[in-house]
Amino acid sequence: MTDFEQPIDRMGSNSIKWDTILKTYNEKELLPLWIADMDFKAPEGVLKAYQALVDHGILGYSDIPDNLYTAIIKWELEHFNLSIEKEDILFFSGVLAGINTAVQAFTKPNDTILIHDPVYPPFANIITTNRRQLVRSQLIEENGRFLMDLADMEEKFKQKQVKAMILCNPHNPGGRVWSKEELEQLGALCKKHQVLVLSDEIHQDLVFSPNEMTSFFNAGKDFSDFSIQFTSMTKTFNLAGIKNSVVFVKNEKLRKQLTRKQAENFQQEINTFGLVGMAAAYETGEDWLAKLLAYLQSNIRYTIEFFQEHLPKAKIMKPEGTYLLWLDFSAYGLSDKELEDRLVHKGKVVLNTGVSYGPSGKQHMRLNIACPQVVLEDGLNRIVSALT
């Protein structure tokens, strides 16, 4: 049995994924297949690094070590052909913290920011919480995959005087890995209309062959002049709780502006566990990641085949990356509330509601398949029992 096949009891560990569902739904014996962390142990090299830190016994203030910069630069170059210099790298407690600070640094209250529909819900929250105007561009679903509606985006860039957009690449919840050609076209529009691109690339490592991850920086020769890239190995190596991320800013003017706002918000300090975990993951996690990707692909195949056999009316968007599946239950004719109630109270399984990702998510759900297959099988059977 591999490390990925062994179920681990996470109840009672203060897990948001597992320990908040009772108070959220007031229902016992629920199985969570929702929030995007994985039910797998972190890589052994990371756990050993933490053990050495604890054994040392002193958890004082930490400087950012040179080996961490080296590990980040090496990883980005070898995996994505992305050339990053030490001075291009900023550290934040999380990708969302970085995006939030960038929104504050580069836009003003009442400025308009564009996101796709559907997309990761906190993007909208960041925009509205900071008193910016939110505009959505609905993705086009074609042949079981999402496409950007570039004509709609350009129209909104002009009409709404959009100042920035938050891009999700790979896309959550649809699993699209935007191609270089798509990013080229998007970048040309953003350059033309002077739209700053905040590119969330946290799922960059979770891409399945033959798809290839293209950083927005690499999609055009001058794209780094009007974009900022946000990423973290916490998604890749299941370390979300250590709260650490990196922001790449190649343009000096943009970097100074973001650094100034980061200092104003007093966000420049990163916790010791974040620094140690990040370095250890990049330095020792390569083999673990290869095995993880193979296991996730196996779970995706299993899920698609299961739905074809047991829930043929439901439609699955096969992901090119991420461990998240976008499920279309519209053929069942249920409202969003009825669909959620059926899954939770009849099937005893929790998925993310599609409508939380935007208006086009009605009658959809997002499924997290990053768990041992025996747990996934249980969850899929619960979905069947909820809908039959």
Short mmCIF file of C-alpha atoms in Angstrom, two decimals:
data_model
loop_
_atom_site.label_atom_id
_atom_site.label_comp_id
_atom_site.label_asym_id
_atom_site.label_seq_id
_atom_site.Cartn_x
_atom_site.Cartn_y
_atom_site.Cartn_z
CA MET A 1 0.00 0.00 0.00
CA THR A 2 1.42 3.40 -1.03
CA ASP A 3 1.37 6.50 1.18
CA PHE A 4 -1.50 7.81 -0.92
CA GLU A 5 -3.68 4.72 -0.40
CA GLN A 6 -3.57 4.69 3.40
CA PRO A 7 -6.57 6.51 4.93
CA ILE A 8 -5.63 8.91 7.73
CA ASP A 9 -8.12 9.95 10.38
CA ARG A 10 -8.14 13.76 10.37
CA MET A 11 -11.11 14.22 12.69
CA GLY A 12 -10.14 16.11 15.83
CA SER A 13 -7.06 17.68 14.21
CA ASN A 14 -8.70 21.12 13.84
CA SER A 15 -8.94 20.51 10.10
CA ILE A 16 -11.23 23.01 8.38
CA LYS A 17 -12.01 20.37 5.78
CA TRP A 18 -13.03 17.70 8.32
CA ASP A 19 -13.81 19.38 11.63
CA THR A 20 -16.04 22.27 10.52
CA ILE A 21 -18.66 20.32 8.60
CA LEU A 22 -20.73 19.44 11.69
CA LYS A 23 -21.22 23.08 12.71
CA THR A 24 -21.63 24.11 9.05
CA TYR A 25 -24.38 21.60 8.22
CA ASN A 26 -25.57 20.32 11.62
CA GLU A 27 -25.36 16.80 10.25
CA LYS A 28 -23.31 13.89 11.59
CA GLU A 29 -21.26 11.29 9.68
CA LEU A 30 -20.58 13.55 6.71
CA LEU A 31 -17.73 12.78 4.31
CA PRO A 32 -15.91 15.94 3.10
CA LEU A 33 -14.85 16.06 -0.53
CA TRP A 34 -14.77 19.82 -0.70
CA ILE A 35 -12.07 22.22 0.58
CA ALA A 36 -8.90 22.01 -1.52
CA ASP A 37 -6.35 20.34 0.64
CA MET A 38 -5.33 16.70 0.31
CA ASP A 39 -5.86 13.77 2.66
CA PHE A 40 -2.24 12.68 2.18
CA LYS A 41 0.82 13.03 4.41
CA ALA A 42 3.35 15.65 3.42
CA PRO A 43 6.61 14.43 1.81
CA GLU A 44 9.03 12.68 4.16
CA GLY A 45 11.74 15.26 3.49
CA VAL A 46 9.47 18.02 4.78
CA LEU A 47 8.50 16.08 7.89
CA LYS A 48 12.18 15.36 8.64
CA ALA A 49 13.04 19.04 8.27
CA TYR A 50 10.31 19.94 10.75
CA GLN A 51 11.49 17.26 13.16
CA ALA A 52 15.02 18.68 13.05
CA LEU A 53 13.62 22.16 13.70
CA VAL A 54 11.61 20.96 16.70
CA ASP A 55 14.53 18.90 18.03
CA HIS A 56 16.68 22.04 17.98
CA GLY A 57 14.15 23.45 20.38
CA ILE A 58 14.35 27.17 19.61
CA LEU A 59 11.67 28.72 17.42
CA GLY A 60 12.85 32.30 17.26
CA TYR A 61 12.74 34.92 14.53
CA SER A 62 14.01 33.62 11.18
CA ASP A 63 15.75 35.28 8.27
CA ILE A 64 15.03 34.08 4.73
CA PRO A 65 17.91 31.71 3.93
CA ASP A 66 19.85 31.78 0.66
CA ASN A 67 19.10 28.11 0.04
CA LEU A 68 15.39 28.93 -0.15
CA TYR A 69 15.94 31.55 -2.85
CA THR A 70 18.15 29.07 -4.70
CA ALA A 71 15.53 26.31 -4.44
CA ILE A 72 12.74 28.55 -5.75
CA ILE A 73 14.81 29.83 -8.68
CA LYS A 74 15.94 26.30 -9.60
CA TRP A 75 12.41 24.87 -9.39
CA GLU A 76 10.84 27.56 -11.58
CA LEU A 77 13.57 27.27 -14.21
CA GLU A 78 13.61 23.47 -14.37
CA HIS A 79 9.84 22.95 -14.24
CA PHE A 80 8.51 25.93 -16.18
CA ASN A 81 11.49 27.43 -18.00
CA LEU A 82 10.82 30.56 -15.99
CA SER A 83 13.87 32.68 -15.24
CA ILE A 84 13.54 34.41 -11.87
CA GLU A 85 16.16 36.48 -10.05
CA LYS A 86 16.47 36.73 -6.28
CA GLU A 87 15.34 40.36 -6.29
CA ASP A 88 12.14 39.38 -8.16
CA ILE A 89 10.91 37.31 -5.19
CA LEU A 90 8.67 38.59 -2.40
CA PHE A 91 7.22 36.45 0.39
CA PHE A 92 3.67 36.59 1.74
CA SER A 93 1.73 34.46 4.20
CA GLY A 94 -0.44 33.19 1.35
CA VAL A 95 -1.41 33.74 -2.27
CA LEU A 96 -4.63 35.49 -1.27
CA ALA A 97 -2.73 37.80 1.07
CA GLY A 98 -0.47 38.71 -1.83
CA ILE A 99 -3.34 39.33 -4.25
CA ASN A 100 -5.17 41.39 -1.63
CA THR A 101 -2.11 43.57 -1.10
CA ALA A 102 -1.65 43.99 -4.86
CA VAL A 103 -5.27 45.10 -5.23
CA GLN A 104 -4.61 47.74 -2.57
CA ALA A 105 -1.28 48.76 -4.11
CA PHE A 106 -2.33 49.14 -7.74
CA THR A 107 -6.01 50.13 -7.66
CA LYS A 108 -8.13 52.65 -5.82
CA PRO A 109 -11.60 52.34 -4.26
CA ASN A 110 -14.28 52.13 -6.98
CA ASP A 111 -11.76 50.97 -9.60
CA THR A 112 -13.01 47.98 -11.61
CA ILE A 113 -11.36 44.55 -11.47
CA LEU A 114 -12.34 41.66 -13.74
CA ILE A 115 -12.49 37.96 -12.92
CA HIS A 116 -13.80 34.96 -14.81
CA ASP A 117 -17.08 33.20 -14.08
CA PRO A 118 -16.88 30.63 -12.62
CA VAL A 119 -13.70 31.09 -10.59
CA TYR A 120 -12.28 30.67 -7.08
CA PRO A 121 -14.69 32.57 -4.74
CA PRO A 122 -12.13 34.56 -2.66
CA PHE A 123 -11.22 36.60 -5.76
CA ALA A 124 -14.64 38.27 -5.65
CA ASN A 125 -14.40 38.68 -1.88
CA ILE A 126 -11.06 40.49 -2.16
CA ILE A 127 -12.45 42.90 -4.75
CA THR A 128 -15.63 43.79 -2.88
CA THR A 129 -14.01 43.90 0.58
CA ASN A 130 -11.54 46.47 -0.72
CA ARG A 131 -14.44 48.51 -2.14
CA ARG A 132 -13.48 47.90 -5.76
CA GLN A 133 -16.05 47.25 -8.49
CA LEU A 134 -16.40 43.61 -9.52
CA VAL A 135 -17.05 42.61 -13.12
CA ARG A 136 -17.24 39.02 -14.35
CA SER A 137 -16.59 37.54 -17.78
CA GLN A 138 -18.31 34.20 -18.22
CA LEU A 139 -16.17 31.40 -19.58
CA ILE A 140 -17.42 29.51 -22.62
CA GLU A 141 -17.90 25.76 -22.24
CA GLU A 142 -16.99 23.97 -25.46
CA ASN A 143 -16.34 20.25 -25.93
CA GLY A 144 -16.12 19.69 -22.18
CA ARG A 145 -13.58 22.42 -21.43
CA PHE A 146 -13.62 26.11 -20.62
CA LEU A 147 -12.47 28.79 -23.06
CA MET A 148 -12.01 32.51 -22.40
CA ASP A 149 -14.49 34.80 -24.13
CA LEU A 150 -11.90 37.30 -25.30
CA ALA A 151 -14.45 39.45 -27.15
CA ASP A 152 -16.53 39.78 -23.98
CA MET A 153 -13.43 40.56 -21.95
CA GLU A 154 -12.30 43.29 -24.33
CA GLU A 155 -15.77 44.83 -24.37
CA LYS A 156 -15.75 44.95 -20.57
CA PHE A 157 -12.19 46.28 -20.48
CA LYS A 158 -13.42 49.23 -22.56
CA GLN A 159 -16.91 49.77 -21.14
CA LYS A 160 -16.02 49.29 -17.47
CA GLN A 161 -12.56 50.88 -17.65
CA VAL A 162 -11.05 47.82 -16.01
CA LYS A 163 -7.80 48.52 -14.13
CA ALA A 164 -6.79 44.94 -13.26
CA MET A 165 -7.85 41.34 -13.66
CA ILE A 166 -7.22 38.32 -11.46
CA LEU A 167 -6.34 35.30 -13.57
CA CYS A 168 -6.50 31.72 -12.27
CA ASN A 169 -4.00 29.47 -14.08
CA PRO A 170 -4.48 26.53 -13.84
CA HIS A 171 -8.15 27.33 -13.49
CA ASN A 172 -10.10 26.54 -10.34
CA PRO A 173 -12.73 25.01 -10.54
CA GLY A 174 -12.54 23.90 -14.19
CA GLY A 175 -9.02 22.48 -14.25
CA ARG A 176 -8.08 24.28 -17.48
CA VAL A 177 -4.37 24.79 -18.03
CA TRP A 178 -4.44 27.85 -20.24
CA SER A 179 -2.28 27.38 -23.34
CA LYS A 180 0.49 29.73 -24.34
CA GLU A 181 -1.60 30.85 -27.31
CA GLU A 182 -4.57 31.69 -25.08
CA LEU A 183 -2.36 33.62 -22.67
CA GLU A 184 -0.72 35.44 -25.59
CA GLN A 185 -4.12 36.62 -26.81
CA LEU A 186 -5.19 37.60 -23.30
CA GLY A 187 -1.93 39.45 -22.70
CA ALA A 188 -2.27 41.38 -25.95
CA LEU A 189 -5.69 42.61 -24.84
CA CYS A 190 -4.46 43.54 -21.37
CA LYS A 191 -1.49 45.42 -22.79
CA LYS A 192 -3.73 47.25 -25.27
CA HIS A 193 -6.14 48.37 -22.55
CA GLN A 194 -3.52 48.86 -19.80
CA VAL A 195 -4.98 46.15 -17.55
CA LEU A 196 -2.69 44.81 -14.81
CA VAL A 197 -2.75 41.00 -14.61
CA LEU A 198 -2.60 39.37 -11.17
CA SER A 199 -1.91 35.75 -12.07
CA ASP A 200 -2.70 33.13 -9.42
CA GLU A 201 -0.58 30.12 -10.41
CA ILE A 202 -0.76 28.15 -7.17
CA HIS A 203 -1.77 24.94 -8.99
CA GLN A 204 1.18 25.23 -11.40
CA ASP A 205 2.77 21.92 -10.38
CA LEU A 206 -0.46 19.93 -10.56
CA VAL A 207 -0.63 19.62 -14.34
CA PHE A 208 -1.18 16.36 -16.19
CA SER A 209 0.71 15.36 -19.34
CA PRO A 210 0.45 16.17 -22.23
CA ASN A 211 -0.71 19.56 -20.94
CA GLU A 212 2.05 22.07 -20.18
CA MET A 213 2.00 24.90 -17.69
CA THR A 214 2.87 28.31 -19.12
CA SER A 215 3.59 31.12 -16.71
CA PHE A 216 1.94 34.38 -17.77
CA PHE A 217 5.43 35.92 -17.73
CA ASN A 218 6.51 33.47 -20.45
CA ALA A 219 3.50 34.01 -22.71
CA GLY A 220 4.90 37.26 -24.14
CA LYS A 221 8.29 38.94 -24.10
CA ASP A 222 7.14 42.01 -22.19
CA PHE A 223 4.25 40.53 -20.21
CA SER A 224 6.15 40.86 -16.94
CA ASP A 225 5.87 44.64 -17.33
CA PHE A 226 2.12 44.51 -16.65
CA SER A 227 1.71 41.37 -14.55
CA ILE A 228 2.52 39.86 -11.17
CA GLN A 229 2.67 36.12 -10.49
CA PHE A 230 1.51 34.50 -7.25
CA THR A 231 2.28 30.90 -6.32
CA SER A 232 3.14 28.55 -3.47
CA MET A 233 4.33 25.01 -2.98
CA THR A 234 1.79 24.64 -0.17
CA LYS A 235 -0.83 23.45 -2.68
CA THR A 236 1.62 21.12 -4.41
CA PHE A 237 2.90 19.40 -1.27
CA ASN A 238 -0.21 19.66 0.94
CA LEU A 239 1.24 22.23 3.33
CA ALA A 240 -1.55 24.83 3.34
CA GLY A 241 -1.36 25.22 7.11
CA ILE A 242 2.21 26.60 7.09
CA LYS A 243 0.97 29.84 5.48
CA ASN A 244 3.71 30.81 3.06
CA SER A 245 3.76 31.89 -0.57
CA VAL A 246 5.93 33.70 -3.09
CA VAL A 247 5.19 36.57 -5.42
CA PHE A 248 7.27 37.16 -8.54
CA VAL A 249 7.55 40.78 -9.67
CA LYS A 250 10.06 41.36 -12.46
CA ASN A 251 9.17 44.98 -13.18
CA GLU A 252 11.09 47.20 -10.76
CA LYS A 253 8.42 49.91 -10.58
CA LEU A 254 5.69 47.37 -9.79
CA ARG A 255 7.93 45.63 -7.26
CA LYS A 256 8.68 48.84 -5.36
CA GLN A 257 5.00 49.74 -5.28
CA LEU A 258 3.97 46.31 -3.99
CA THR A 259 6.81 46.23 -1.45
CA ARG A 260 5.73 49.62 -0.11
CA LYS A 261 2.14 48.44 0.42
CA GLN A 262 3.39 45.18 1.97
CA ALA A 263 5.40 47.23 4.49
CA GLU A 264 2.42 49.48 5.21
CA ASN A 265 0.38 46.36 6.03
CA PHE A 266 3.30 44.90 8.00
CA GLN A 267 3.19 41.66 5.99
CA GLN A 268 6.89 41.22 5.31
CA GLU A 269 7.59 38.65 8.04
CA ILE A 270 7.12 34.93 7.31
CA ASN A 271 6.85 32.30 10.02
CA THR A 272 9.74 29.90 10.58
CA PHE A 273 7.74 26.79 9.70
CA GLY A 274 6.78 28.35 6.39
CA LEU A 275 10.39 29.02 5.45
CA VAL A 276 11.64 25.57 6.51
CA GLY A 277 8.77 23.70 4.86
CA MET A 278 9.06 25.56 1.59
CA ALA A 279 12.80 24.91 1.26
CA ALA A 280 12.48 21.24 2.18
CA ALA A 281 9.60 20.70 -0.26
CA TYR A 282 11.47 22.21 -3.19
CA GLU A 283 14.71 20.42 -2.32
CA THR A 284 13.35 16.93 -1.55
CA GLY A 285 9.82 16.68 -2.98
CA GLU A 286 10.44 15.88 -6.66
CA ASP A 287 9.85 12.10 -6.47
CA TRP A 288 6.87 12.51 -4.14
CA LEU A 289 5.25 14.91 -6.61
CA ALA A 290 5.69 12.52 -9.54
CA LYS A 291 3.95 9.76 -7.56
CA LEU A 292 1.22 12.17 -6.46
CA LEU A 293 0.44 13.21 -10.04
CA ALA A 294 0.12 9.57 -11.09
CA TYR A 295 -2.21 8.84 -8.17
CA LEU A 296 -4.37 11.88 -8.88
CA GLN A 297 -4.71 10.86 -12.52
CA SER A 298 -5.79 7.39 -11.40
CA ASN A 299 -8.44 8.92 -9.15
CA ILE A 300 -9.67 11.15 -11.96
CA ARG A 301 -10.01 8.19 -14.34
CA TYR A 302 -11.80 6.22 -11.64
CA THR A 303 -14.23 9.08 -10.97
CA ILE A 304 -15.06 9.65 -14.64
CA GLU A 305 -15.68 5.92 -15.21
CA PHE A 306 -17.79 5.73 -12.04
CA PHE A 307 -20.01 8.61 -13.16
CA GLN A 308 -20.38 7.15 -16.65
CA GLU A 309 -21.65 3.90 -15.15
CA HIS A 310 -23.69 5.11 -12.18
CA LEU A 311 -24.61 8.76 -12.86
CA PRO A 312 -24.65 9.14 -16.65
CA LYS A 313 -26.91 12.22 -16.49
CA ALA A 314 -24.19 14.18 -14.69
CA LYS A 315 -21.42 15.80 -16.75
CA ILE A 316 -17.80 15.97 -15.61
CA MET A 317 -15.28 18.47 -16.90
CA LYS A 318 -12.09 16.43 -17.15
CA PRO A 319 -9.30 18.52 -15.61
CA GLU A 320 -6.03 19.23 -17.38
CA GLY A 321 -4.60 20.15 -13.98
CA THR A 322 -5.54 20.40 -10.27
CA TYR A 323 -7.30 17.71 -8.23
CA LEU A 324 -10.68 19.41 -8.58
CA LEU A 325 -13.53 18.22 -10.80
CA TRP A 326 -16.34 20.49 -11.99
CA LEU A 327 -19.62 18.57 -11.99
CA ASP A 328 -22.76 19.58 -13.88
CA PHE A 329 -25.95 18.23 -12.28
CA SER A 330 -28.37 20.42 -14.26
CA ALA A 331 -29.98 17.37 -15.91
CA TYR A 332 -31.47 16.44 -12.52
CA GLY A 333 -33.63 19.57 -12.50
CA LEU A 334 -32.81 20.47 -8.90
CA SER A 335 -32.31 23.96 -7.54
CA ASP A 336 -28.95 24.76 -5.94
CA LYS A 337 -30.48 24.43 -2.47
CA GLU A 338 -32.18 21.13 -3.34
CA LEU A 339 -28.97 19.74 -4.81
CA GLU A 340 -26.90 20.69 -1.76
CA ASP A 341 -29.55 19.36 0.64
CA ARG A 342 -29.75 16.04 -1.21
CA LEU A 343 -25.99 15.55 -1.10
CA VAL A 344 -25.58 16.60 2.53
CA HIS A 345 -28.66 15.22 4.23
CA LYS A 346 -29.43 12.19 2.06
CA GLY A 347 -26.03 11.22 0.69
CA LYS A 348 -24.02 12.45 3.72
CA VAL A 349 -21.32 13.91 1.46
CA VAL A 350 -20.07 17.50 1.23
CA LEU A 351 -18.94 19.13 -2.03
CA ASN A 352 -18.38 22.82 -2.81
CA THR A 353 -21.49 24.48 -4.20
CA GLY A 354 -21.03 25.59 -7.79
CA VAL A 355 -22.97 28.83 -7.38
CA SER A 356 -20.34 30.09 -4.92
CA TYR A 357 -17.94 30.29 -7.90
CA GLY A 358 -20.19 32.69 -9.78
CA PRO A 359 -23.64 32.87 -11.41
CA SER A 360 -22.72 30.35 -14.12
CA GLY A 361 -22.05 27.76 -11.40
CA LYS A 362 -25.75 27.13 -10.83
CA GLN A 363 -26.59 23.42 -10.55
CA HIS A 364 -22.88 22.56 -10.41
CA MET A 365 -20.63 21.20 -7.67
CA ARG A 366 -16.86 21.03 -7.21
CA LEU A 367 -15.41 17.67 -6.17
CA ASN A 368 -12.00 17.19 -4.51
CA ILE A 369 -10.53 13.78 -5.47
CA ALA A 370 -7.23 14.16 -3.53
CA CYS A 371 -7.83 11.33 -1.07
CA PRO A 372 -7.24 7.57 -0.89
CA GLN A 373 -9.30 5.80 -3.53
CA VAL A 374 -11.22 3.83 -0.91
CA VAL A 375 -12.40 7.16 0.56
CA LEU A 376 -13.21 8.49 -2.89
CA GLU A 377 -15.23 5.38 -3.70
CA ASP A 378 -17.25 5.87 -0.52
CA GLY A 379 -17.89 9.48 -1.46
CA LEU A 380 -18.98 8.65 -4.99
CA ASN A 381 -21.39 6.03 -3.72
CA ARG A 382 -22.84 8.65 -1.37
CA ILE A 383 -23.40 10.97 -4.34
CA VAL A 384 -25.27 8.15 -6.10
CA SER A 385 -27.45 7.53 -3.05
CA ALA A 386 -28.25 11.24 -2.86
CA LEU A 387 -29.45 11.44 -6.46
CA THR A 388 -31.26 8.13 -6.87
#
